[in-house]
Coordinates of N, CA and C in Angstrom, one line a residue:
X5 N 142.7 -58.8 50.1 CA 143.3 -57.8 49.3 C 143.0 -58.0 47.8
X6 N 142.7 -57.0 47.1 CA 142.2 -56.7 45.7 C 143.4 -57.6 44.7
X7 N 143.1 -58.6 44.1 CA 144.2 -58.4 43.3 C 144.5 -56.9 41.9
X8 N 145.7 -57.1 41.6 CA 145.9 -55.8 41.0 C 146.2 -56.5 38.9
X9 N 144.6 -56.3 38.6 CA 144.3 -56.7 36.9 C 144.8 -55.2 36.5
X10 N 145.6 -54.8 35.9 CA 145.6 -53.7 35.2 C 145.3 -53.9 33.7
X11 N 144.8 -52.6 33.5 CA 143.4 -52.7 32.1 C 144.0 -51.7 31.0
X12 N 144.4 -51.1 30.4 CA 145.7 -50.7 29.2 C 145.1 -50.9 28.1
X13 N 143.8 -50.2 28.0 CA 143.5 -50.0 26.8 C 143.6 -48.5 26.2
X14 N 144.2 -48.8 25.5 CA 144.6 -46.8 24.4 C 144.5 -45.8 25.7
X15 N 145.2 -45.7 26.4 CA 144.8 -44.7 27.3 C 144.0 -44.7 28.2
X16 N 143.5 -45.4 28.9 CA 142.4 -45.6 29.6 C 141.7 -44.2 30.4
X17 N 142.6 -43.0 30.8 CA 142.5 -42.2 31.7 C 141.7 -40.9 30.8
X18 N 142.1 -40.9 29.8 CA 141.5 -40.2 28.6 C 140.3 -40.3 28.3
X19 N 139.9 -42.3 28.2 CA 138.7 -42.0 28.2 C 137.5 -41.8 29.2
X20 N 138.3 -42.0 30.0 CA 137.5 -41.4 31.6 C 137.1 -40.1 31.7
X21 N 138.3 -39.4 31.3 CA 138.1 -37.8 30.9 C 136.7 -37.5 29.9
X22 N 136.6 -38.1 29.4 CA 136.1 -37.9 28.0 C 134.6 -38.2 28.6
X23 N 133.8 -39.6 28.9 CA 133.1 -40.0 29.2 C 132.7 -38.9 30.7
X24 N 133.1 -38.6 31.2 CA 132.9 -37.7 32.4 C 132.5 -36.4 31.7
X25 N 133.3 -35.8 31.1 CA 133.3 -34.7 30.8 C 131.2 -34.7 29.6
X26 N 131.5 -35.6 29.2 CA 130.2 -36.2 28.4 C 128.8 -36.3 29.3
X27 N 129.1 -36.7 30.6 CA 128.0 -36.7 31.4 C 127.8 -35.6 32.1
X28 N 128.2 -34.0 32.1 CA 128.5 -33.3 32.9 C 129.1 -33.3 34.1
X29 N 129.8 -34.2 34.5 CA 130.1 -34.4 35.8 C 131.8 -33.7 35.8
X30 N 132.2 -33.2 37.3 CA 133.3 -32.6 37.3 C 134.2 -33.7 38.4
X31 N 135.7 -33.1 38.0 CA 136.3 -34.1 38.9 C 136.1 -34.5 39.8
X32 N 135.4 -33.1 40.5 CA 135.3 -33.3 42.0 C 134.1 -34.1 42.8
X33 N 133.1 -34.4 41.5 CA 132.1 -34.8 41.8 C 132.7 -36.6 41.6
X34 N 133.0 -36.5 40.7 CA 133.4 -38.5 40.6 C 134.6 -38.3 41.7
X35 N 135.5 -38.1 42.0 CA 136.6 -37.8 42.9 C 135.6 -37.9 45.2
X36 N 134.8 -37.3 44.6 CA 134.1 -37.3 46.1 C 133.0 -38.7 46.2
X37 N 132.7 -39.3 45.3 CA 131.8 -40.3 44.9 C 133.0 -41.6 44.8
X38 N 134.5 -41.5 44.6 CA 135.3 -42.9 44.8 C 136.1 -42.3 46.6
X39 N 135.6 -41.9 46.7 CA 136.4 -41.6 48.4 C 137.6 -40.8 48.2
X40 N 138.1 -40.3 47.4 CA 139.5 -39.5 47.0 C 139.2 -38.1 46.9
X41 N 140.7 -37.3 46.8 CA 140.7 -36.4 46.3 C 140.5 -35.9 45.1
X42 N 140.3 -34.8 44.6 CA 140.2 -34.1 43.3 C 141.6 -34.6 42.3
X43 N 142.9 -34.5 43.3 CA 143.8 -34.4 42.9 C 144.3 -35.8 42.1
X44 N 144.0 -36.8 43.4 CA 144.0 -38.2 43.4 C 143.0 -38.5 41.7
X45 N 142.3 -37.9 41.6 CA 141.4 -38.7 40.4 C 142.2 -37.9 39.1
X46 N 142.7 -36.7 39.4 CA 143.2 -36.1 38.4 C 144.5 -36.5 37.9
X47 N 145.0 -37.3 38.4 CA 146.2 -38.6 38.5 C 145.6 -39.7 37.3
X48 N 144.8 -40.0 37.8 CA 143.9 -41.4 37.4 C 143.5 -41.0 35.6
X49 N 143.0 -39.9 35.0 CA 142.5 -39.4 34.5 C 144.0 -39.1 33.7
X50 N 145.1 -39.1 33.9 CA 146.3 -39.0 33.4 C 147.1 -40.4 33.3
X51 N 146.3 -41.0 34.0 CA 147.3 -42.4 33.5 C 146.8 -43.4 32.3
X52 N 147.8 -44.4 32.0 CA 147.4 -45.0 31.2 C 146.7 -46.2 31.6
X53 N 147.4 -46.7 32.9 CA 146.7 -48.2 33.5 C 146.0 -47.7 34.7
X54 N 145.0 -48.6 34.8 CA 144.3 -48.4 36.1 C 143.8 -50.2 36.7
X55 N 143.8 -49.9 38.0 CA 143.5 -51.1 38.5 C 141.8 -51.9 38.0
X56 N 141.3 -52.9 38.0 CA 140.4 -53.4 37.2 C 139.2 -53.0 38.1
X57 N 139.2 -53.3 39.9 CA 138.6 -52.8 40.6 C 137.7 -51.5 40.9
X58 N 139.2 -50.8 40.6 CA 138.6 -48.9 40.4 C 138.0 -48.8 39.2
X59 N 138.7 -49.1 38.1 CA 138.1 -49.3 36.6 C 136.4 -49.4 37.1
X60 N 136.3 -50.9 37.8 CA 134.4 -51.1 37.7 C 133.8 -50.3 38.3
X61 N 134.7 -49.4 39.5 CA 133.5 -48.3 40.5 C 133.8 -47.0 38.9
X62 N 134.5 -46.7 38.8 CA 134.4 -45.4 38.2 C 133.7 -45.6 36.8
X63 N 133.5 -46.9 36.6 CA 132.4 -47.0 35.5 C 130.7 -46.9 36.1
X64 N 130.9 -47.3 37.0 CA 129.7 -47.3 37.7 C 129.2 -45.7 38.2
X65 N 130.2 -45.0 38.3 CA 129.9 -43.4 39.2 C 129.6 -42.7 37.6
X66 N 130.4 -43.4 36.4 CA 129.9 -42.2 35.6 C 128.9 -42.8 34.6
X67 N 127.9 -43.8 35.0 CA 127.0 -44.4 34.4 C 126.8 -45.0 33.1
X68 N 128.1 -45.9 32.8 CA 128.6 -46.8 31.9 C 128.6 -48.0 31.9
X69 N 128.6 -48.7 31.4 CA 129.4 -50.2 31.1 C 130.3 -50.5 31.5
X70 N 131.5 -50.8 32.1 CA 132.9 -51.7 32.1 C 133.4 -51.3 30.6
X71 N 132.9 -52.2 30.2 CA 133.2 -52.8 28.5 C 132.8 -51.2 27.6
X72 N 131.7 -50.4 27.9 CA 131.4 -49.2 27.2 C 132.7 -48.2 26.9
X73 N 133.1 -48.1 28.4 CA 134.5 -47.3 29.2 C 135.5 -47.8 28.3
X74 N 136.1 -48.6 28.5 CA 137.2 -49.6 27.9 C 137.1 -49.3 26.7
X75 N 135.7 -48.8 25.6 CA 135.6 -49.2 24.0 C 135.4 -47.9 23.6
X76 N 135.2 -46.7 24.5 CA 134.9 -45.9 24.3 C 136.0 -45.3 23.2
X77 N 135.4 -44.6 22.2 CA 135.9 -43.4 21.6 C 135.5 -42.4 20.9
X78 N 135.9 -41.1 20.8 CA 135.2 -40.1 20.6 C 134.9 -40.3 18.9
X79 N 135.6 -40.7 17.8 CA 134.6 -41.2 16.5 C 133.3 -42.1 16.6
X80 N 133.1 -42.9 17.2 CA 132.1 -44.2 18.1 C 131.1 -42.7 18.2
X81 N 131.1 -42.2 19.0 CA 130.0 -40.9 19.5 C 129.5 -40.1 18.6
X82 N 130.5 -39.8 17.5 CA 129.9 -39.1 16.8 C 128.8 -39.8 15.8
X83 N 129.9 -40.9 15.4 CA 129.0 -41.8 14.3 C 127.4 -42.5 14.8
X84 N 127.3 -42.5 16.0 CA 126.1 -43.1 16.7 C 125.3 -41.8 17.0
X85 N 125.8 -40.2 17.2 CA 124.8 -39.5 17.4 C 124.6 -39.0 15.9
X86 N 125.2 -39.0 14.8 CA 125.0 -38.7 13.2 C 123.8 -39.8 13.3
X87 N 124.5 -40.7 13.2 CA 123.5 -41.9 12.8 C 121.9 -41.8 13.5
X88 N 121.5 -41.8 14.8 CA 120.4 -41.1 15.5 C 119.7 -39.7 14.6
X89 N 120.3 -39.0 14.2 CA 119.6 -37.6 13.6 C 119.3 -38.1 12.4
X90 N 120.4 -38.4 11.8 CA 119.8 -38.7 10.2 C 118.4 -40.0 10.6
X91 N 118.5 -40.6 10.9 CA 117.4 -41.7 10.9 C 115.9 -41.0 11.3
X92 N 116.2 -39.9 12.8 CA 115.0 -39.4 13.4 C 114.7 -38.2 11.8
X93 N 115.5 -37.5 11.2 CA 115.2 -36.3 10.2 C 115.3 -36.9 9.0
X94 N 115.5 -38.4 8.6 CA 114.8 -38.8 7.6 C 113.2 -39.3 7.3
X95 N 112.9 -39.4 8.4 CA 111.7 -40.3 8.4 C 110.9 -39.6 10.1
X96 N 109.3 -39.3 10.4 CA 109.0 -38.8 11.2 C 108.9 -40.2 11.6
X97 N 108.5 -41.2 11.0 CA 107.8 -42.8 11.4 C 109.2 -43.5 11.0
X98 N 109.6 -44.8 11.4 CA 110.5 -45.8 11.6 C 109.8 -46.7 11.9
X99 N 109.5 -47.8 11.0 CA 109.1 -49.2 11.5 C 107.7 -49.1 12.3
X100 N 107.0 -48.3 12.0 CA 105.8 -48.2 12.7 C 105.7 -47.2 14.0
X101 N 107.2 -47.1 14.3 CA 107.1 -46.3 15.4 C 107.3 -44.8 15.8
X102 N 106.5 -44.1 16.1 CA 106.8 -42.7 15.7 C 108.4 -42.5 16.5
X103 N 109.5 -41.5 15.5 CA 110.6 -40.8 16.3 C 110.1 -39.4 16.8
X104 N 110.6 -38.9 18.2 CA 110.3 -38.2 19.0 C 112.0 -37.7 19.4
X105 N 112.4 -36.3 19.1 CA 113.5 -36.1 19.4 C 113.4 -34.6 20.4
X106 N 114.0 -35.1 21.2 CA 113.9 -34.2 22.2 C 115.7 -33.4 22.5
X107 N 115.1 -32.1 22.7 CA 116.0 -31.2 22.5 C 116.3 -30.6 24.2
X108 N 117.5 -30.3 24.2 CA 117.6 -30.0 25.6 C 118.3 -29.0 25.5
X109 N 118.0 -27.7 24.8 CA 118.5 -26.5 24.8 C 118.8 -25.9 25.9
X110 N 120.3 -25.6 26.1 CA 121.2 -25.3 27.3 C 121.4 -23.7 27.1
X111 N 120.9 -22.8 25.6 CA 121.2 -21.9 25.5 C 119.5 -21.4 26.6
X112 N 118.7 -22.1 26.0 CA 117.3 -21.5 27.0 C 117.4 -21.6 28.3
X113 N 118.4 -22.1 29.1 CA 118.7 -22.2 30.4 C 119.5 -21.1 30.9
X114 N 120.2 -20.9 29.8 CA 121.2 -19.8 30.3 C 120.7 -18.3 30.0
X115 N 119.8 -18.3 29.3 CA 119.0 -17.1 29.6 C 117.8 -17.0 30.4
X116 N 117.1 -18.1 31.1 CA 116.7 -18.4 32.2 C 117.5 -17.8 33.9
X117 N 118.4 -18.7 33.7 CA 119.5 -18.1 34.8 C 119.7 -16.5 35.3
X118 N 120.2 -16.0 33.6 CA 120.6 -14.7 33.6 C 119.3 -13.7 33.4
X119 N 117.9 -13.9 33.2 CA 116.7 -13.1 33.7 C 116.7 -13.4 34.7
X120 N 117.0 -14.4 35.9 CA 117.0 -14.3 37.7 C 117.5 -13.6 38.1
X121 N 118.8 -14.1 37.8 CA 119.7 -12.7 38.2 C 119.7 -11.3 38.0
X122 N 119.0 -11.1 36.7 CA 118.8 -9.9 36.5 C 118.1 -9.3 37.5
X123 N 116.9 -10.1 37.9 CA 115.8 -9.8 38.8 C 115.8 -9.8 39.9
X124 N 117.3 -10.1 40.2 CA 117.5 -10.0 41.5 C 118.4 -9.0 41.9
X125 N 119.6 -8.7 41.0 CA 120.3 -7.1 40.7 C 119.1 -6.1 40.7
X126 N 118.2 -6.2 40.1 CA 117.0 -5.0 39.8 C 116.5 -4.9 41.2
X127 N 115.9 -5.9 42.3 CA 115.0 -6.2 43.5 C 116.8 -5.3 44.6
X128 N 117.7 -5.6 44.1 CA 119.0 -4.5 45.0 C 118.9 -3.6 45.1
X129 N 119.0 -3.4 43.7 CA 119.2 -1.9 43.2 C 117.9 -0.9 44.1
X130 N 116.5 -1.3 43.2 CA 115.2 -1.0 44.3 C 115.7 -0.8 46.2
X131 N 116.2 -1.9 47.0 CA 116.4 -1.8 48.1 C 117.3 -0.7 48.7
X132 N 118.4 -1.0 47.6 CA 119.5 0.4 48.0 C 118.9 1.8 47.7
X133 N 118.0 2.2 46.6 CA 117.3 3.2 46.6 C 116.5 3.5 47.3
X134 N 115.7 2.6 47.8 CA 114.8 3.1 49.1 C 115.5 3.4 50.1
X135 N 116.5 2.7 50.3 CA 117.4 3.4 51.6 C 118.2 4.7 51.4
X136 N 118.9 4.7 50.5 CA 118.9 6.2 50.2 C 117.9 6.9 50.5
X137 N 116.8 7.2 50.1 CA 115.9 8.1 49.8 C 115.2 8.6 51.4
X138 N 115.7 7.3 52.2 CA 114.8 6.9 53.7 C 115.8 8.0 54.6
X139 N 116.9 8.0 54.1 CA 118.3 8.7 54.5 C 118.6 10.3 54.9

């Protein structure tokens, strides 16, 4: 049997939330990835202590450190992604090495998406009209 280390750092369940929500992952995906329910994780995610055990898998499911999880906080994120921009948009070169920043525009996806679908309400519409007309 596991012994039971509980880990009580500032909220621990918060930063679970946080760090999840950061990776895109939804409850139900870390929730079906530790063997539990949705509901069960959404407990976990509300508490303050958690066992040291589950602590290391649910660090592991949302692709962190132990020690990352545990230190995490949302000023830490900002100040390391400020810090990253200003460095890459002061300088194209750094120490000899070119910066390369890559952009993952989620607005270009979502109008990707919604031209499929468009084209696929349009390829209906077409099918329902032919059948009408066949009528």
């Amino acid at each position: 049997m596991e012994t039971s280390t509980l880990t009580k750092p500032a909220f621990i369940g918060r930063k679970i939330e946080r760090v999840r929500k950061l990776r895109g992952m939804t409850q139900e995906e870390v929730a079906s990835s530790l063997g539990i329910s949705k509901q069960a994780f959404s407990k976990i995610e509300q508490s303050d202590t958690i066992e040291e055990g589950r602590l290391i898998q649910i660090s592991s499911i949302l692709g962190v450190t132990l020690d990352g999880l545990k230190k995490f906080n949302d000023e830490n994120v900002l100040n390391n992604t400020n810090n990253f921009y200003e460095a890459v948009n002061n300088s194209s070169v750094n120490n000899g090495f070119e910066c390369t920043t890559v952009i993952n525009n989620p607005v270009e996806k979502i109008i990707e998406l919604y031209e499929s679908l468009l084209k696929s309400e349009r390829e209906k519409v077409e099918i329902l009209l032919s059948k009408s007309k066949t009528q």
